[in-house]
């Protein structure tokens, strides 16, 4: 059984009313939606503002899901010519929708196979954008496996890896190690955690991670997962290419 998220989202995001409309439109059509990217990091404890909405749906429902969004005012738009290297390869792998009332917050709609997940890799939670709606989120071990696979299957100089590295570092920091956000409000604030205390926290995190249900992926990926948690610098060179 996969572990649940650490906690439910702490507050609504600024663009929630518009995104809520899209989430409800898909839910009304009984389309299983899996949250991805920033939503997963936010749910895991990363105090970020969700500027990009990323959802994944079963491959066979991708076209239908896009039609539903278009019907509810979320127009399909071509990939941006100004998109950064960080998201460029990902934007080209999805269908992008924007609402005329909030074009600054695009919705990236991926086929599940593109993000490396399946429905059985997810668990039902409350939507970040509508507390009355359920949504699917990746089970922690399966999410980590999907990120590791992305890195292993792409060479170290491939821009596809950039956002994957960011996502994995956030997941390790806030979900696995339970790091606290930096205190930017106090001048001269310093982290008072000793090296000994950190090492103890690290060992406890690794022990908990080993207790996860990794399924068939345990033998192949648990060792890699432990290695990158113990030394995050190794993430940058992790590749089978």
PDB file of C-alpha atoms in Angstrom:
ATOM      1  CA  UNK A   1       0.000   0.000   0.000  1.00  0.00           C
ATOM      2  CA  UNK A   2       1.424   3.387  -1.002  1.00  0.00           C
ATOM      3  CA  UNK A   3       1.884   6.070   1.598  1.00  0.00           C
ATOM      4  CA  UNK A   4      -0.576   8.971   1.566  1.00  0.00           C
ATOM      5  CA  UNK A   5       0.665  12.535   1.090  1.00  0.00           C
ATOM      6  CA  UNK A   6       2.116  14.179   4.194  1.00  0.00           C
ATOM      7  CA  UNK A   7      -0.868  16.497   4.446  1.00  0.00           C
ATOM      8  CA  UNK A   8      -3.692  18.076   2.509  1.00  0.00           C
ATOM      9  CA  UNK A   9      -2.978  21.437   0.803  1.00  0.00           C
ATOM     10  CA  UNK A  10      -2.806  24.239   3.343  1.00  0.00           C
ATOM     11  CA  UNK A  11      -4.550  26.990   1.404  1.00  0.00           C
ATOM     12  CA  UNK A  12      -6.188  27.733  -1.904  1.00  0.00           C
ATOM     13  CA  UNK A  13      -4.112  29.098  -4.765  1.00  0.00           C
ATOM     14  CA  UNK A  14      -4.828  32.485  -6.300  1.00  0.00           C
ATOM     15  CA  UNK A  15      -6.067  31.132  -9.630  1.00  0.00           C
ATOM     16  CA  UNK A  16      -8.160  28.390  -8.054  1.00  0.00           C
ATOM     17  CA  UNK A  17     -11.595  29.669  -9.269  1.00  0.00           C
ATOM     18  CA  UNK A  18     -10.636  29.276 -12.933  1.00  0.00           C
ATOM     19  CA  UNK A  19      -8.856  25.960 -12.464  1.00  0.00           C
ATOM     20  CA  UNK A  20     -11.748  24.722 -10.329  1.00  0.00           C
ATOM     21  CA  UNK A  21     -13.977  25.089 -13.379  1.00  0.00           C
ATOM     22  CA  UNK A  22     -11.653  22.882 -15.425  1.00  0.00           C
ATOM     23  CA  UNK A  23     -11.291  20.294 -12.673  1.00  0.00           C
ATOM     24  CA  UNK A  24     -15.049  20.035 -12.222  1.00  0.00           C
ATOM     25  CA  UNK A  25     -15.641  19.765 -15.975  1.00  0.00           C
ATOM     26  CA  UNK A  26     -13.336  16.736 -16.170  1.00  0.00           C
ATOM     27  CA  UNK A  27     -14.775  15.218 -12.989  1.00  0.00           C
ATOM     28  CA  UNK A  28     -18.329  15.540 -14.327  1.00  0.00           C
ATOM     29  CA  UNK A  29     -17.256  13.389 -17.269  1.00  0.00           C
ATOM     30  CA  UNK A  30     -15.788  10.770 -14.910  1.00  0.00           C
ATOM     31  CA  UNK A  31     -12.302  11.318 -16.290  1.00  0.00           C
ATOM     32  CA  UNK A  32      -9.627  10.170 -13.822  1.00  0.00           C
ATOM     33  CA  UNK A  33      -7.175  13.056 -13.443  1.00  0.00           C
ATOM     34  CA  UNK A  34      -3.729  12.671 -11.899  1.00  0.00           C
ATOM     35  CA  UNK A  35      -2.061  15.789 -10.540  1.00  0.00           C
ATOM     36  CA  UNK A  36       1.574  16.292 -11.463  1.00  0.00           C
ATOM     37  CA  UNK A  37       4.522  18.637 -11.085  1.00  0.00           C
ATOM     38  CA  UNK A  38       4.033  21.630  -8.822  1.00  0.00           C
ATOM     39  CA  UNK A  39       0.832  20.240  -7.321  1.00  0.00           C
ATOM     40  CA  UNK A  40       2.685  17.148  -6.103  1.00  0.00           C
ATOM     41  CA  UNK A  41       5.506  19.255  -4.666  1.00  0.00           C
ATOM     42  CA  UNK A  42       3.040  21.588  -2.951  1.00  0.00           C
ATOM     43  CA  UNK A  43       1.148  18.662  -1.467  1.00  0.00           C
ATOM     44  CA  UNK A  44       4.443  17.237  -0.207  1.00  0.00           C
ATOM     45  CA  UNK A  45       5.277  20.401   1.726  1.00  0.00           C
ATOM     46  CA  UNK A  46       7.031  22.672  -0.779  1.00  0.00           C
ATOM     47  CA  UNK A  47       5.585  26.187  -0.133  1.00  0.00           C
ATOM     48  CA  UNK A  48       5.318  27.186  -3.782  1.00  0.00           C
ATOM     49  CA  UNK A  49       2.786  29.212  -5.741  1.00  0.00           C
ATOM     50  CA  UNK A  50       1.203  27.057  -8.427  1.00  0.00           C
ATOM     51  CA  UNK A  51       1.832  29.002 -11.602  1.00  0.00           C
ATOM     52  CA  UNK A  52       1.404  25.986 -13.858  1.00  0.00           C
ATOM     53  CA  UNK A  53      -1.325  23.350 -13.710  1.00  0.00           C
ATOM     54  CA  UNK A  54      -0.207  19.909 -14.874  1.00  0.00           C
ATOM     55  CA  UNK A  55      -2.639  17.020 -15.103  1.00  0.00           C
ATOM     56  CA  UNK A  56      -2.266  13.561 -16.606  1.00  0.00           C
ATOM     57  CA  UNK A  57      -5.100  11.389 -17.880  1.00  0.00           C
ATOM     58  CA  UNK A  58      -5.251   7.876 -19.340  1.00  0.00           C
ATOM     59  CA  UNK A  59      -3.837   7.899 -22.855  1.00  0.00           C
ATOM     60  CA  UNK A  60      -7.117   6.800 -24.422  1.00  0.00           C
ATOM     61  CA  UNK A  61      -8.940   9.731 -22.765  1.00  0.00           C
ATOM     62  CA  UNK A  62      -6.472  12.469 -23.702  1.00  0.00           C
ATOM     63  CA  UNK A  63      -8.317  13.663 -26.812  1.00  0.00           C
ATOM     64  CA  UNK A  64     -11.708  13.535 -25.078  1.00  0.00           C
ATOM     65  CA  UNK A  65     -10.347  15.424 -22.051  1.00  0.00           C
ATOM     66  CA  UNK A  66      -9.020  18.133 -24.350  1.00  0.00           C
ATOM     67  CA  UNK A  67     -12.426  18.426 -26.008  1.00  0.00           C
ATOM     68  CA  UNK A  68     -14.096  18.799 -22.609  1.00  0.00           C
ATOM     69  CA  UNK A  69     -11.759  21.624 -21.593  1.00  0.00           C
ATOM     70  CA  UNK A  70     -12.321  23.396 -24.916  1.00  0.00           C
ATOM     71  CA  UNK A  71     -16.079  23.149 -24.451  1.00  0.00           C
ATOM     72  CA  UNK A  72     -15.784  24.897 -21.075  1.00  0.00           C
ATOM     73  CA  UNK A  73     -13.792  27.854 -22.371  1.00  0.00           C
ATOM     74  CA  UNK A  74     -10.256  26.509 -22.071  1.00  0.00           C
ATOM     75  CA  UNK A  75      -8.986  26.927 -25.611  1.00  0.00           C
ATOM     76  CA  UNK A  76      -6.327  24.627 -26.973  1.00  0.00           C
ATOM     77  CA  UNK A  77      -3.212  26.609 -27.848  1.00  0.00           C
ATOM     78  CA  UNK A  78       0.004  25.670 -29.661  1.00  0.00           C
ATOM     79  CA  UNK A  79       3.265  25.224 -27.731  1.00  0.00           C
ATOM     80  CA  UNK A  80       4.822  28.553 -26.830  1.00  0.00           C
ATOM     81  CA  UNK A  81       7.715  29.819 -28.911  1.00  0.00           C
ATOM     82  CA  UNK A  82       9.122  31.491 -25.772  1.00  0.00           C
ATOM     83  CA  UNK A  83       8.928  28.514 -23.441  1.00  0.00           C
ATOM     84  CA  UNK A  84      12.069  27.874 -21.411  1.00  0.00           C
ATOM     85  CA  UNK A  85      14.361  24.880 -21.805  1.00  0.00           C
ATOM     86  CA  UNK A  86      13.073  23.699 -18.445  1.00  0.00           C
ATOM     87  CA  UNK A  87       9.537  23.055 -19.714  1.00  0.00           C
ATOM     88  CA  UNK A  88       9.967  23.087 -23.500  1.00  0.00           C
ATOM     89  CA  UNK A  89      10.239  19.313 -24.021  1.00  0.00           C
ATOM     90  CA  UNK A  90       7.346  18.793 -21.625  1.00  0.00           C
ATOM     91  CA  UNK A  91       5.087  21.317 -23.306  1.00  0.00           C
ATOM     92  CA  UNK A  92       5.704  19.606 -26.612  1.00  0.00           C
ATOM     93  CA  UNK A  93       4.614  16.322 -25.038  1.00  0.00           C
ATOM     94  CA  UNK A  94       1.214  17.574 -23.859  1.00  0.00           C
ATOM     95  CA  UNK A  95      -1.885  19.450 -24.955  1.00  0.00           C
ATOM     96  CA  UNK A  96      -1.905  23.034 -23.669  1.00  0.00           C
ATOM     97  CA  UNK A  97      -5.117  24.834 -22.731  1.00  0.00           C
ATOM     98  CA  UNK A  98      -5.682  28.393 -21.547  1.00  0.00           C
ATOM     99  CA  UNK A  99      -8.794  30.212 -20.379  1.00  0.00           C
ATOM    100  CA  UNK A 100      -9.483  33.655 -21.787  1.00  0.00           C
ATOM    101  CA  UNK A 101      -9.966  35.007 -18.244  1.00  0.00           C
ATOM    102  CA  UNK A 102      -6.600  33.748 -17.020  1.00  0.00           C
ATOM    103  CA  UNK A 103      -4.109  33.144 -19.824  1.00  0.00           C
ATOM    104  CA  UNK A 104      -1.207  33.401 -17.372  1.00  0.00           C
ATOM    105  CA  UNK A 105      -2.027  29.988 -15.900  1.00  0.00           C
ATOM    106  CA  UNK A 106      -1.940  27.328 -18.620  1.00  0.00           C
ATOM    107  CA  UNK A 107      -3.125  23.778 -18.128  1.00  0.00           C
ATOM    108  CA  UNK A 108      -0.762  21.095 -19.365  1.00  0.00           C
ATOM    109  CA  UNK A 109      -2.666  17.912 -20.176  1.00  0.00           C
ATOM    110  CA  UNK A 110      -0.405  14.862 -20.455  1.00  0.00           C
ATOM    111  CA  UNK A 111      -1.070  11.250 -21.392  1.00  0.00           C
ATOM    112  CA  UNK A 112      -0.222   9.142 -18.354  1.00  0.00           C
ATOM    113  CA  UNK A 113       2.370   7.163 -20.287  1.00  0.00           C
ATOM    114  CA  UNK A 114       4.339  10.347 -20.977  1.00  0.00           C
ATOM    115  CA  UNK A 115       4.877  11.057 -17.270  1.00  0.00           C
ATOM    116  CA  UNK A 116       5.637   7.397 -16.614  1.00  0.00           C
ATOM    117  CA  UNK A 117       2.663   6.560 -14.414  1.00  0.00           C
ATOM    118  CA  UNK A 118      -0.401   4.327 -14.464  1.00  0.00           C
ATOM    119  CA  UNK A 119      -3.677   4.656 -12.574  1.00  0.00           C
ATOM    120  CA  UNK A 120      -2.644   1.890 -10.168  1.00  0.00           C
ATOM    121  CA  UNK A 121       0.329   4.075  -9.185  1.00  0.00           C
ATOM    122  CA  UNK A 122      -1.983   6.698  -7.679  1.00  0.00           C
ATOM    123  CA  UNK A 123      -4.171   7.314  -4.642  1.00  0.00           C
ATOM    124  CA  UNK A 124      -7.315   9.447  -4.285  1.00  0.00           C
ATOM    125  CA  UNK A 125      -6.953  12.788  -2.445  1.00  0.00           C
ATOM    126  CA  UNK A 126      -8.715  16.153  -2.250  1.00  0.00           C
ATOM    127  CA  UNK A 127      -8.054  18.533  -5.131  1.00  0.00           C
ATOM    128  CA  UNK A 128      -5.778  21.478  -4.423  1.00  0.00           C
ATOM    129  CA  UNK A 129      -8.149  23.722  -6.353  1.00  0.00           C
ATOM    130  CA  UNK A 130     -11.508  22.489  -5.068  1.00  0.00           C
ATOM    131  CA  UNK A 131     -11.913  20.909  -1.640  1.00  0.00           C
ATOM    132  CA  UNK A 132     -15.133  19.250  -2.791  1.00  0.00           C
ATOM    133  CA  UNK A 133     -13.475  17.384  -5.660  1.00  0.00           C
ATOM    134  CA  UNK A 134     -11.359  14.233  -5.504  1.00  0.00           C
ATOM    135  CA  UNK A 135      -8.247  13.924  -7.641  1.00  0.00           C
ATOM    136  CA  UNK A 136      -5.518  11.318  -7.987  1.00  0.00           C
ATOM    137  CA  UNK A 137      -1.953  11.903  -6.862  1.00  0.00           C
ATOM    138  CA  UNK A 138       1.024   9.576  -7.386  1.00  0.00           C
ATOM    139  CA  UNK A 139       1.932   7.201  -4.568  1.00  0.00           C
ATOM    140  CA  UNK A 140       5.310   8.369  -3.223  1.00  0.00           C
ATOM    141  CA  UNK A 141       7.391   5.334  -4.305  1.00  0.00           C
ATOM    142  CA  UNK A 142       5.838   5.236  -7.780  1.00  0.00           C
ATOM    143  CA  UNK A 143       6.324   8.976  -8.206  1.00  0.00           C
ATOM    144  CA  UNK A 144       9.984   8.661  -7.267  1.00  0.00           C
ATOM    145  CA  UNK A 145      10.421   5.709  -9.632  1.00  0.00           C
ATOM    146  CA  UNK A 146       8.906   7.719 -12.493  1.00  0.00           C
ATOM    147  CA  UNK A 147      11.339  10.585 -11.876  1.00  0.00           C
ATOM    148  CA  UNK A 148      14.313   8.243 -11.639  1.00  0.00           C
ATOM    149  CA  UNK A 149      13.317   6.591 -14.896  1.00  0.00           C
ATOM    150  CA  UNK A 150      13.141   9.938 -16.655  1.00  0.00           C
ATOM    151  CA  UNK A 151      16.697  10.649 -15.562  1.00  0.00           C
ATOM    152  CA  UNK A 152      17.998   7.187 -16.404  1.00  0.00           C
ATOM    153  CA  UNK A 153      16.448   7.252 -19.884  1.00  0.00           C
ATOM    154  CA  UNK A 154      17.811  10.681 -20.869  1.00  0.00           C
ATOM    155  CA  UNK A 155      21.467  11.747 -21.256  1.00  0.00           C
ATOM    156  CA  UNK A 156      22.863  14.234 -18.751  1.00  0.00           C
ATOM    157  CA  UNK A 157      22.862  17.122 -21.249  1.00  0.00           C
ATOM    158  CA  UNK A 158      19.217  16.649 -22.290  1.00  0.00           C
ATOM    159  CA  UNK A 159      17.047  19.633 -21.344  1.00  0.00           C
ATOM    160  CA  UNK A 160      14.187  17.202 -20.654  1.00  0.00           C
ATOM    161  CA  UNK A 161      15.929  16.468 -17.353  1.00  0.00           C
ATOM    162  CA  UNK A 162      15.906  20.023 -15.986  1.00  0.00           C
ATOM    163  CA  UNK A 163      12.438  20.070 -14.455  1.00  0.00           C
ATOM    164  CA  UNK A 164      12.766  16.408 -13.452  1.00  0.00           C
ATOM    165  CA  UNK A 165      15.820  17.275 -11.365  1.00  0.00           C
ATOM    166  CA  UNK A 166      13.976  20.173  -9.735  1.00  0.00           C
ATOM    167  CA  UNK A 167      10.961  17.975  -8.979  1.00  0.00           C
ATOM    168  CA  UNK A 168      13.097  15.200  -7.514  1.00  0.00           C
ATOM    169  CA  UNK A 169      15.110  17.589  -5.345  1.00  0.00           C
ATOM    170  CA  UNK A 170      11.890  19.130  -4.003  1.00  0.00           C
ATOM    171  CA  UNK A 171      10.418  15.685  -3.326  1.00  0.00           C
ATOM    172  CA  UNK A 172      13.512  14.555  -1.449  1.00  0.00           C
ATOM    173  CA  UNK A 173      13.840  17.770   0.521  1.00  0.00           C
ATOM    174  CA  UNK A 174      10.263  18.378   1.613  1.00  0.00           C
ATOM    175  CA  UNK A 175       8.585  14.979   1.463  1.00  0.00           C
ATOM    176  CA  UNK A 176      11.316  12.512   2.346  1.00  0.00           C
ATOM    177  CA  UNK A 177      13.616  14.596   4.563  1.00  0.00           C
ATOM    178  CA  UNK A 178      10.832  16.909   5.764  1.00  0.00           C
ATOM    179  CA  UNK A 179      13.001  19.990   5.441  1.00  0.00           C
ATOM    180  CA  UNK A 180      11.500  23.222   6.707  1.00  0.00           C
ATOM    181  CA  UNK A 181      11.159  26.169   4.301  1.00  0.00           C
ATOM    182  CA  UNK A 182      13.858  28.811   4.575  1.00  0.00           C
ATOM    183  CA  UNK A 183      12.958  31.647   6.924  1.00  0.00           C
ATOM    184  CA  UNK A 184      13.256  34.707   4.694  1.00  0.00           C
ATOM    185  CA  UNK A 185      11.502  37.049   7.137  1.00  0.00           C
ATOM    186  CA  UNK A 186      14.217  37.198   9.766  1.00  0.00           C
ATOM    187  CA  UNK A 187      17.469  38.975   8.967  1.00  0.00           C
ATOM    188  CA  UNK A 188      20.488  36.862   9.779  1.00  0.00           C
ATOM    189  CA  UNK A 189      18.470  33.678  10.278  1.00  0.00           C
ATOM    190  CA  UNK A 190      20.624  30.564  10.207  1.00  0.00           C
ATOM    191  CA  UNK A 191      19.853  26.863  10.251  1.00  0.00           C
ATOM    192  CA  UNK A 192      20.853  25.661  13.721  1.00  0.00           C
ATOM    193  CA  UNK A 193      20.580  21.950  12.948  1.00  0.00           C
ATOM    194  CA  UNK A 194      23.823  20.146  13.749  1.00  0.00           C
ATOM    195  CA  UNK A 195      25.434  17.661  11.373  1.00  0.00           C
ATOM    196  CA  UNK A 196      24.704  14.913  13.879  1.00  0.00           C
ATOM    197  CA  UNK A 197      21.016  15.819  14.009  1.00  0.00           C
ATOM    198  CA  UNK A 198      20.831  15.939  10.216  1.00  0.00           C
ATOM    199  CA  UNK A 199      22.449  12.516   9.882  1.00  0.00           C
ATOM    200  CA  UNK A 200      19.936  11.094  12.326  1.00  0.00           C
ATOM    201  CA  UNK A 201      17.080  12.660  10.363  1.00  0.00           C
ATOM    202  CA  UNK A 202      18.550  11.275   7.156  1.00  0.00           C
ATOM    203  CA  UNK A 203      18.765   7.735   8.534  1.00  0.00           C
ATOM    204  CA  UNK A 204      15.174   7.916   9.765  1.00  0.00           C
ATOM    205  CA  UNK A 205      14.044   9.124   6.346  1.00  0.00           C
ATOM    206  CA  UNK A 206      15.877   6.324   4.549  1.00  0.00           C
ATOM    207  CA  UNK A 207      14.420   3.765   6.954  1.00  0.00           C
ATOM    208  CA  UNK A 208      10.904   5.040   6.293  1.00  0.00           C
ATOM    209  CA  UNK A 209      11.534   5.051   2.540  1.00  0.00           C
ATOM    210  CA  UNK A 210      12.598   1.393   2.706  1.00  0.00           C
ATOM    211  CA  UNK A 211       9.255   0.570   4.340  1.00  0.00           C
ATOM    212  CA  UNK A 212       7.303   1.854   1.317  1.00  0.00           C
ATOM    213  CA  UNK A 213       5.557  -0.581  -0.974  1.00  0.00           C
ATOM    214  CA  UNK A 214       7.769  -0.388  -4.052  1.00  0.00           C
ATOM    215  CA  UNK A 215       6.068  -3.345  -5.708  1.00  0.00           C
ATOM    216  CA  UNK A 216       7.996  -4.869  -8.595  1.00  0.00           C
ATOM    217  CA  UNK A 217      10.244  -1.790  -8.700  1.00  0.00           C
ATOM    218  CA  UNK A 218      11.824  -2.427  -5.296  1.00  0.00           C
ATOM    219  CA  UNK A 219      14.810  -4.482  -6.422  1.00  0.00           C
ATOM    220  CA  UNK A 220      15.701  -2.184  -9.311  1.00  0.00           C
ATOM    221  CA  UNK A 221      15.010   1.266  -7.881  1.00  0.00           C
ATOM    222  CA  UNK A 222      15.207   1.248  -4.078  1.00  0.00           C
ATOM    223  CA  UNK A 223      19.016   1.171  -4.125  1.00  0.00           C
ATOM    224  CA  UNK A 224      19.114   4.091  -6.590  1.00  0.00           C
ATOM    225  CA  UNK A 225      16.565   6.018  -4.544  1.00  0.00           C
ATOM    226  CA  UNK A 226      18.566   5.579  -1.352  1.00  0.00           C
ATOM    227  CA  UNK A 227      21.735   6.674  -3.143  1.00  0.00           C
ATOM    228  CA  UNK A 228      20.269   9.968  -4.407  1.00  0.00           C
ATOM    229  CA  UNK A 229      18.671  10.730  -1.033  1.00  0.00           C
ATOM    230  CA  UNK A 230      22.021  10.272   0.693  1.00  0.00           C
ATOM    231  CA  UNK A 231      23.854  12.352  -1.923  1.00  0.00           C
ATOM    232  CA  UNK A 232      21.614  14.636  -3.982  1.00  0.00           C
ATOM    233  CA  UNK A 233      24.586  15.721  -6.092  1.00  0.00           C
ATOM    234  CA  UNK A 234      24.520  12.326  -7.781  1.00  0.00           C
ATOM    235  CA  UNK A 235      21.181  13.214  -9.378  1.00  0.00           C
ATOM    236  CA  UNK A 236      22.885  15.439 -11.940  1.00  0.00           C
ATOM    237  CA  UNK A 237      24.926  12.540 -13.353  1.00  0.00           C
ATOM    238  CA  UNK A 238      22.271   9.829 -13.030  1.00  0.00           C
ATOM    239  CA  UNK A 239      21.774   8.339 -16.498  1.00  0.00           C
ATOM    240  CA  UNK A 240      22.016   5.058 -18.379  1.00  0.00           C
ATOM    241  CA  UNK A 241      22.600   6.867 -21.675  1.00  0.00           C
TER     242      UNK A 241
END
